[in-house]
C-alpha cells in the first residue's frame, strides 16, 4: 500500500480544524477528505474507500458516538479516532467500547495524534501484505508439481521471467491453467507482496470493460453512483493478468496501448492522469496473428504484450501429471463439499487416466466435482452418474471430427450434465460452471441444448 493510498476522513463542524488537519496530514503524504457533519461523513464513506475516520465527538445532528456506530455497520475495517475539546473519561470509554481505536483531546500535542495515524497506517499496510501473500500462494495448484518435461520447461522459463518486469503472453487451450502460471510468475517476482489482479476480458460487455479496467468517477455514466477504482489501480506495484485478451474491443485496445506506453490511466468521467506501476501478463486461446490479419487485434498492442511468449501444453500432452491432479482435486473437493471419499473404482480411474480432456485441467476438475457430488457411501462409480457424464471417455474423441468438434461435443455434454444436476436453473448452473447467465444462454443456443422445463 502506498502512503497516498491511505485515505483519512476528517469530520468536524469547525472548518478551521478541518483545514489544519488537512494540511498536517496531507504533508505526510496521506489522502485527506473532509466532512462538516456526521451525515455528510456517512455519504463520503459510502462513496470512497476510507481507511481512517478522525471525528469530533460533539457535533450538531449525528454525534461522533453515533458516527462510530454507523461506520462500524458500513465497514468494520475502517479505523476510527475520536478527537474532541470535551475530554472526559466517560466519553473516551464509550467511544472505545463502540469500536474507536484511539481518543485524543484537541488541546493535546497534535504529534501524538499524528503518531497514532502513522501506526494505524503501518498496521493496515502489513495486514494488506499478509492478506495478499495468502491470496497469491493459495492460487498455486498441484499441477505446478509436474512430472512432464514439456511443462517443467515452461516453469523454468517462468522462473527467469519472474526475475524481470517484462510483459508475458501466455498461449494455450482453454482450461490448461494459464491463470495459475501467470500467478506463479507473480509470486516468484519482486512484486509478490502486492496484488495479483486477474481480469477475464471475455466476461464484460464492450460498455463495461473500460470501467472495469480503468475505474470511473461518480456520475461518469448512468448507474455510476460513486467513485470506483479500476483493476489497473488495484494492481499498482503488482501484476494485472488480462485473460482472453483477444476478446478486447478495438477501442479498448487503443486505451490499453496508451496505458502500457504511458504507465498512466484516466478514470471514466475524469481527465486526471494517475501514474501507476504494474506488470502485465496476458493470455488467450486464440490465434492473435490471425486476429491481426483480420483487423480484430492491433498489431502495435501485440508487440507490447508479447515481449516473452509461452505456450502451455494441454493436459493430454502431460498425461503423467493426471494421477497427481486427481489426488489433489479429490482432496480439495471432498473438503469443500464435506463429503469424504473412501475409494474410486478402478474402471473410473482407468478412464480418467486415458481420456484426452479437450477441456484440459478445468474439465478434469469439473468431472471430479460431479463424480464426488453423485457418489454414495464415499465410493465413486460410473453407474451412479449415468446420464450426467459421458461414459465412453476412451472413444469420445475418436468419434469426433477433429479437435474443434471434440471440444464442442464436450461442452454440450458438460453443460447438459450441469443443467440436469441443477434442475435446469440457469443462474445456479452458470454459477457452478463459472460463466455469466448471458454466456450460458449463448452456449445453449450455439450448441442446440434442449431446456427441460420442470
mmCIF file of C-alpha atoms in Angstrom, residues 72 155 254 292 302 322 377 422:
data_model
loop_
_atom_site.group_PDB
_atom_site.id
_atom_site.type_symbol
_atom_site.label_atom_id
_atom_site.label_comp_id
_atom_site.label_asym_id
_atom_site.label_seq_id
_atom_site.Cartn_x
_atom_site.Cartn_y
_atom_site.Cartn_z
ATOM 1 C CA UNK A 72 -18.840 0.133 12.093
ATOM 2 C CA UNK A 155 8.104 -23.388 -15.487
ATOM 3 C CA UNK A 254 -6.323 1.591 -28.061
ATOM 4 C CA UNK A 292 -4.307 -9.074 -36.583
ATOM 5 C CA UNK A 302 0.511 -7.303 -29.778
ATOM 6 C CA UNK A 322 -3.098 -36.778 -14.286
ATOM 7 C CA UNK A 377 -21.130 -44.021 0.699
ATOM 8 C CA UNK A 422 -29.083 -28.044 -11.178
#
